[in-house]
Coordinates of C-alpha atoms and ligand atoms in Angstrom, one line a residue:
M26 CA 68.6 103.4 -265.2
K27 CA 66.7 101.8 -268.1
L28 CA 64.0 100.8 -265.8
F29 CA 63.7 104.3 -264.5
A30 CA 63.5 105.7 -268.1
N31 CA 60.7 103.2 -268.9
W32 CA 58.9 104.1 -265.7
H33 CA 59.3 107.7 -266.6
R34 CA 58.0 107.2 -270.1
M35 CA 55.1 105.1 -268.7
L36 CA 54.2 107.8 -266.2
T37 CA 54.3 110.4 -269.0
L38 CA 52.0 108.2 -271.1
V39 CA 49.6 107.8 -268.2
I40 CA 49.5 111.6 -267.5
V41 CA 49.0 112.4 -271.2
S42 CA 46.2 109.8 -271.5
A43 CA 44.5 111.1 -268.4
L44 CA 44.7 114.6 -269.8
F45 CA 43.4 113.5 -273.2
V46 CA 40.4 111.7 -271.5
S47 CA 39.6 114.8 -269.4
V48 CA 39.9 117.1 -272.4
M49 CA 37.6 114.8 -274.4
A50 CA 35.1 114.7 -271.5
A51 CA 35.2 118.5 -271.2
Q52 CA 34.3 118.8 -274.8
N53 CA 30.7 117.9 -274.1
P54 CA 29.4 120.2 -271.4
Y55 CA 26.2 118.2 -271.2
D56 CA 27.8 115.0 -269.9
K57 CA 27.3 116.0 -266.3
F58 CA 23.6 116.1 -266.7
R59 CA 23.3 112.9 -268.6
N60 CA 22.5 110.5 -265.8
K61 CA 21.1 113.0 -263.3
E62 CA 18.0 112.2 -261.3
Y63 CA 15.5 115.0 -261.0
T64 CA 13.6 115.2 -257.7
N65 CA 12.7 117.8 -255.0
K66 CA 15.3 116.2 -252.6
G67 CA 17.2 119.0 -250.9
Y68 CA 14.5 121.6 -251.7
M69 CA 11.0 122.4 -250.4
S70 CA 8.4 119.7 -251.0
E71 CA 6.6 119.6 -254.3
Q72 CA 3.4 120.5 -252.5
D73 CA 5.0 123.7 -251.2
E74 CA 6.6 124.4 -254.5
L75 CA 3.1 124.4 -256.2
K76 CA 1.8 126.7 -253.5
L77 CA 4.6 129.1 -254.0
A78 CA 4.2 129.0 -257.8
E79 CA 0.6 130.2 -257.4
Q80 CA 1.7 133.0 -255.1
V81 CA 4.5 134.0 -257.4
H82 CA 1.9 134.0 -260.3
Q83 CA -0.4 136.3 -258.4
E84 CA 2.6 138.7 -257.8
L85 CA 3.5 138.5 -261.5
L86 CA 0.0 139.5 -262.5
K87 CA 0.5 142.8 -260.8
Q88 CA 3.5 143.4 -263.0
M89 CA 2.5 142.2 -266.4
R90 CA -0.4 141.8 -268.8
L91 CA -1.5 138.4 -270.0
V92 CA -2.9 137.9 -273.4
D93 CA -6.7 137.6 -273.3
D94 CA -7.2 135.7 -276.6
R95 CA -8.4 132.2 -276.3
S96 CA -7.0 130.9 -279.5
I97 CA -3.5 132.2 -278.7
N98 CA -3.7 130.8 -275.2
D99 CA -5.1 127.5 -276.3
Y100 CA -2.4 127.0 -278.9
V101 CA 0.5 127.8 -276.6
N102 CA -0.9 125.7 -273.9
R103 CA -1.4 122.7 -276.2
L104 CA 2.2 123.1 -277.4
G105 CA 3.5 123.3 -273.9
Q106 CA 1.4 120.4 -272.5
N107 CA 2.6 118.2 -275.4
L108 CA 6.3 119.0 -274.5
A109 CA 5.8 118.8 -270.7
A110 CA 4.2 115.4 -271.1
R111 CA 7.5 114.2 -272.5
S112 CA 9.6 115.8 -269.9
E113 CA 11.1 114.3 -266.8
R114 CA 8.4 115.9 -264.7
R115 CA 5.0 114.8 -265.9
N116 CA 3.2 114.6 -262.6
I117 CA 2.7 118.3 -261.8
P118 CA 0.0 120.5 -263.3
W119 CA 1.7 122.5 -266.1
K120 CA 0.4 126.0 -267.0
F121 CA 1.5 128.0 -269.9
Y122 CA 0.8 131.7 -270.2
V123 CA 1.2 134.3 -273.0
V124 CA 2.5 137.7 -271.8
N125 CA 1.6 140.8 -273.8
D126 CA 5.2 142.1 -274.2
K127 CA 7.1 142.8 -277.4
T128 CA 10.5 141.8 -276.0
I129 CA 11.8 138.4 -277.2
N130 CA 11.6 136.5 -274.0
A131 CA 10.1 133.6 -272.1
F132 CA 10.6 132.5 -268.5
A133 CA 9.7 129.8 -266.0
T134 CA 9.1 130.2 -262.3
L135 CA 8.3 127.1 -260.3
G136 CA 6.0 124.2 -260.2
G137 CA 5.1 124.0 -263.9
R138 CA 4.5 127.7 -264.7
V139 CA 5.9 128.9 -268.0
Y140 CA 5.4 132.4 -269.5
V141 CA 5.9 133.2 -273.2
H142 CA 6.1 136.8 -274.5
T143 CA 4.2 137.7 -277.6
G144 CA 7.5 139.2 -278.8
L145 CA 9.0 135.7 -278.9
I146 CA 6.0 134.4 -281.0
S147 CA 6.5 137.3 -283.4
A148 CA 10.2 136.6 -283.7
T149 CA 10.1 132.9 -284.3
T150 CA 9.4 131.6 -287.8
S151 CA 8.6 127.9 -287.1
E152 CA 6.8 125.9 -284.4
A153 CA 10.0 123.9 -283.7
Q154 CA 11.8 127.2 -282.8
L155 CA 9.0 128.2 -280.4
A156 CA 8.9 124.7 -279.0
S157 CA 12.7 124.8 -278.4
V158 CA 12.3 127.8 -276.1
I159 CA 9.3 126.3 -274.3
G160 CA 11.3 123.1 -273.9
H161 CA 14.2 125.1 -272.4
E162 CA 11.8 126.7 -269.9
I163 CA 10.3 123.3 -269.0
G164 CA 14.0 122.3 -268.5
H165 CA 14.4 125.0 -265.8
I166 CA 11.4 123.5 -263.9
V167 CA 12.6 119.9 -264.3
G168 CA 16.1 121.0 -263.1
R169 CA 14.5 122.7 -260.1
H170 CA 16.4 125.9 -261.0
G171 CA 13.8 128.2 -259.5
L172 CA 13.9 126.2 -256.2
E173 CA 17.7 126.5 -256.2
N174 CA 17.3 130.3 -256.5
V175 CA 14.8 130.4 -253.7
K176 CA 17.2 128.5 -251.6
R177 CA 20.0 131.0 -252.4
A178 CA 17.7 134.0 -251.8
N179 CA 17.0 132.5 -248.4
S180 CA 20.5 133.5 -247.2
M181 CA 20.7 136.7 -249.1
K182 CA 20.3 140.2 -247.8
T183 CA 18.5 142.7 -250.1
Q184 CA 18.0 146.3 -249.4
G185 CA 18.3 145.7 -245.8
A186 CA 15.7 142.9 -245.8
V187 CA 16.4 139.3 -245.4
I188 CA 14.3 136.9 -247.4
G189 CA 14.8 134.5 -244.7
A190 CA 13.6 130.9 -244.4
T191 CA 11.1 132.1 -241.7
I192 CA 9.6 134.7 -244.1
L193 CA 9.3 132.2 -246.9
G194 CA 7.7 129.9 -244.3
A195 CA 5.2 132.7 -243.7
I196 CA 4.4 132.9 -247.4
L197 CA 3.9 129.1 -247.5
G198 CA 1.9 129.3 -244.3
G199 CA -0.6 131.5 -246.2
Q200 CA 0.1 134.6 -244.1
Q201 CA -0.8 137.9 -245.8
G202 CA 1.4 140.0 -243.6
A203 CA 3.8 142.7 -244.6
E204 CA 6.8 140.4 -244.2
A205 CA 5.4 137.7 -246.4
G206 CA 4.5 140.3 -249.1
M207 CA 7.9 141.8 -248.9
A208 CA 9.6 138.5 -249.3
L209 CA 7.5 137.6 -252.3
G210 CA 8.0 141.0 -253.9
S211 CA 11.8 140.7 -253.5
L212 CA 11.8 137.2 -254.9
V213 CA 9.8 138.3 -258.0
A214 CA 10.6 141.9 -258.6
G215 CA 14.2 141.6 -257.4
G216 CA 14.5 139.0 -260.2
F217 CA 16.0 136.3 -257.9
L218 CA 13.7 133.6 -259.0
M219 CA 14.6 133.8 -262.7
K220 CA 18.3 134.6 -262.3
H221 CA 19.9 131.2 -263.1
S222 CA 23.5 130.3 -263.2
R223 CA 25.2 129.7 -266.6
E224 CA 25.4 126.0 -265.6
A225 CA 21.6 125.9 -265.0
E226 CA 21.1 127.5 -268.4
R227 CA 23.2 124.8 -270.0
E228 CA 21.2 122.2 -268.2
A229 CA 17.9 123.7 -269.4
D230 CA 19.3 123.7 -273.0
F231 CA 20.2 120.0 -272.6
L232 CA 16.8 119.1 -271.2
G233 CA 15.1 121.3 -273.7
L234 CA 16.8 119.6 -276.6
Y235 CA 15.7 116.1 -275.5
N236 CA 12.3 117.4 -274.8
L237 CA 12.1 118.7 -278.4
K238 CA 13.3 115.4 -279.8
N239 CA 11.0 113.3 -277.6
A240 CA 8.0 115.3 -278.8
N241 CA 9.1 114.5 -282.4
Y242 CA 10.2 118.0 -283.3
N243 CA 13.0 118.7 -285.7
T244 CA 15.9 119.5 -283.3
G245 CA 17.2 122.0 -285.9
G246 CA 14.6 124.3 -284.5
M247 CA 16.8 124.9 -281.5
I248 CA 19.8 125.7 -283.6
E249 CA 17.8 128.1 -285.7
M250 CA 16.6 129.8 -282.5
F251 CA 20.2 130.4 -281.3
Q252 CA 21.1 131.7 -284.7
M253 CA 18.1 134.1 -284.6
L254 CA 19.3 135.3 -281.1
Q255 CA 22.7 135.9 -282.5
Q256 CA 21.2 138.0 -285.3
V257 CA 19.1 140.0 -283.0
S258 CA 22.0 140.7 -280.6
K259 CA 24.1 141.8 -283.5
G260 CA 21.6 144.5 -284.2
G261 CA 22.0 145.9 -280.7
G262 CA 19.7 143.4 -279.0
G263 CA 17.2 146.1 -278.0
S264 CA 14.2 143.8 -278.4
L265 CA 15.7 141.0 -276.3
G266 CA 14.4 140.3 -272.9
S267 CA 16.4 138.4 -270.3
I268 CA 16.9 135.5 -272.6
L269 CA 20.2 137.0 -273.8
A270 CA 21.0 139.2 -270.8
S271 CA 21.4 136.3 -268.4
H272 CA 22.0 133.4 -270.7
P273 CA 25.3 132.1 -272.1
D274 CA 26.4 133.4 -275.5
P275 CA 24.1 132.1 -278.2
R276 CA 27.1 131.0 -280.3
E277 CA 28.1 128.7 -277.4
R278 CA 24.6 127.5 -277.1
E279 CA 24.4 126.7 -280.8
A280 CA 27.8 124.9 -280.7
N281 CA 26.7 122.8 -277.6
T282 CA 23.4 121.9 -279.4
R283 CA 25.3 120.8 -282.6
T284 CA 27.8 118.8 -280.6
E285 CA 25.0 116.9 -278.8
I286 CA 23.1 116.3 -281.9
S287 CA 26.1 114.9 -283.8
A288 CA 27.1 112.7 -280.9
Y289 CA 23.7 111.4 -279.7
L290 CA 20.9 112.6 -281.9
Q291 CA 22.1 112.2 -285.4
G292 CA 19.6 113.0 -288.1
T293 CA 17.0 114.5 -285.7
D294 CA 17.8 117.9 -287.2
R295 CA 16.7 116.6 -290.5
R296 CA 13.4 115.0 -289.6
G297 CA 10.4 115.6 -287.3
I298 CA 8.0 118.5 -287.1
S299 CA 9.2 121.9 -288.1
N300 CA 6.1 123.8 -288.7
S301 CA 2.3 123.6 -288.6
N302 CA -0.6 125.5 -290.1
E303 CA -1.7 126.3 -286.6
F304 CA 1.6 128.0 -285.9
Q305 CA 1.2 130.2 -289.0
R306 CA -2.3 131.0 -287.9
L307 CA -1.0 132.0 -284.4
K308 CA 1.5 134.4 -286.0
G309 CA -1.4 136.2 -287.6
L310 CA -3.3 136.4 -284.3
V311 CA -0.5 137.9 -282.2
P312 CA -0.9 141.6 -281.9
T313 CA 2.1 143.4 -283.3
A314 CA 1.8 146.7 -281.6
Q315 CA 2.0 145.5 -278.0
T316 CA 3.3 147.6 -275.2
S317 CA 5.8 146.3 -272.8
T318 CA 4.7 148.7 -270.2
P319 CA 3.3 146.7 -267.3
A320 CA -0.1 147.6 -265.9
R321 CA 1.6 148.4 -262.6
K322 CA 5.2 148.0 -261.6
T323 CA 5.7 146.6 -258.2
R324 CA 8.9 146.9 -256.2
P325 CA 9.7 145.1 -253.0
R326 CA 8.0 147.1 -250.4
P327 CA 10.3 148.9 -248.0
Ligands
ZN25 ZN1 17.0 129.9 -269.4

């Protein structure tokens, strides 16, 4: 009887310990990304990804207006290249674009293409804040999140049309036919490419934070960014683009960032680059009265 009681107690202890360990592990949502390897395995080849990225870019150009100011473009490109060079995907040609749109937003497609809205530049108050968003977008491309979305769209039916593997094959094969155009239109205008899961967003935050730190930025810039997003969303969030619409609650994102910094990156929120004269100059250059009306809105062709 005593033996049973001891066994019983031991079993309880084991169960309680196991629960404790799993609760502790669950406290850091970034743990699952910590030792991940990033490759194109399971997705299309990198060569095809780069090809599709260019086709998506051409499609996007029909829907939005890029900023035609060399100093703005050069600055954002320099900032982006510096971050990408410290990412886990250094061997692809990275391209950073500034979109003339007053909403606070940025997005990434595939194969090294990142797009930053002028509204984001206007809303940020330091280079580290802007770098944190660009780092997050680079994270989407390192994490192959766009490729994951393409894969998902492959088996999805939209408005009666299937963006099937064969149609994507047609795009990659360079065909200009109606089917290829329709698939590309659905992928871009339908928003499939940039609609990431919450988990993918967390991973991009994780990768973005380390990207920021590795480029010697003050990681507090990311915390400030999430605080700014909270403020803007409190005011109704009208000026926010998809950053908030499809991303986890900025309070959760701030908490995750703080947890990671205190566990693994202590002090990095107190040192490193916060701002630069160039950033202040950029703020003065960005037009304030932009229009978010695209030159021509395209929808997936019927
Ligand atoms: Zn994101």
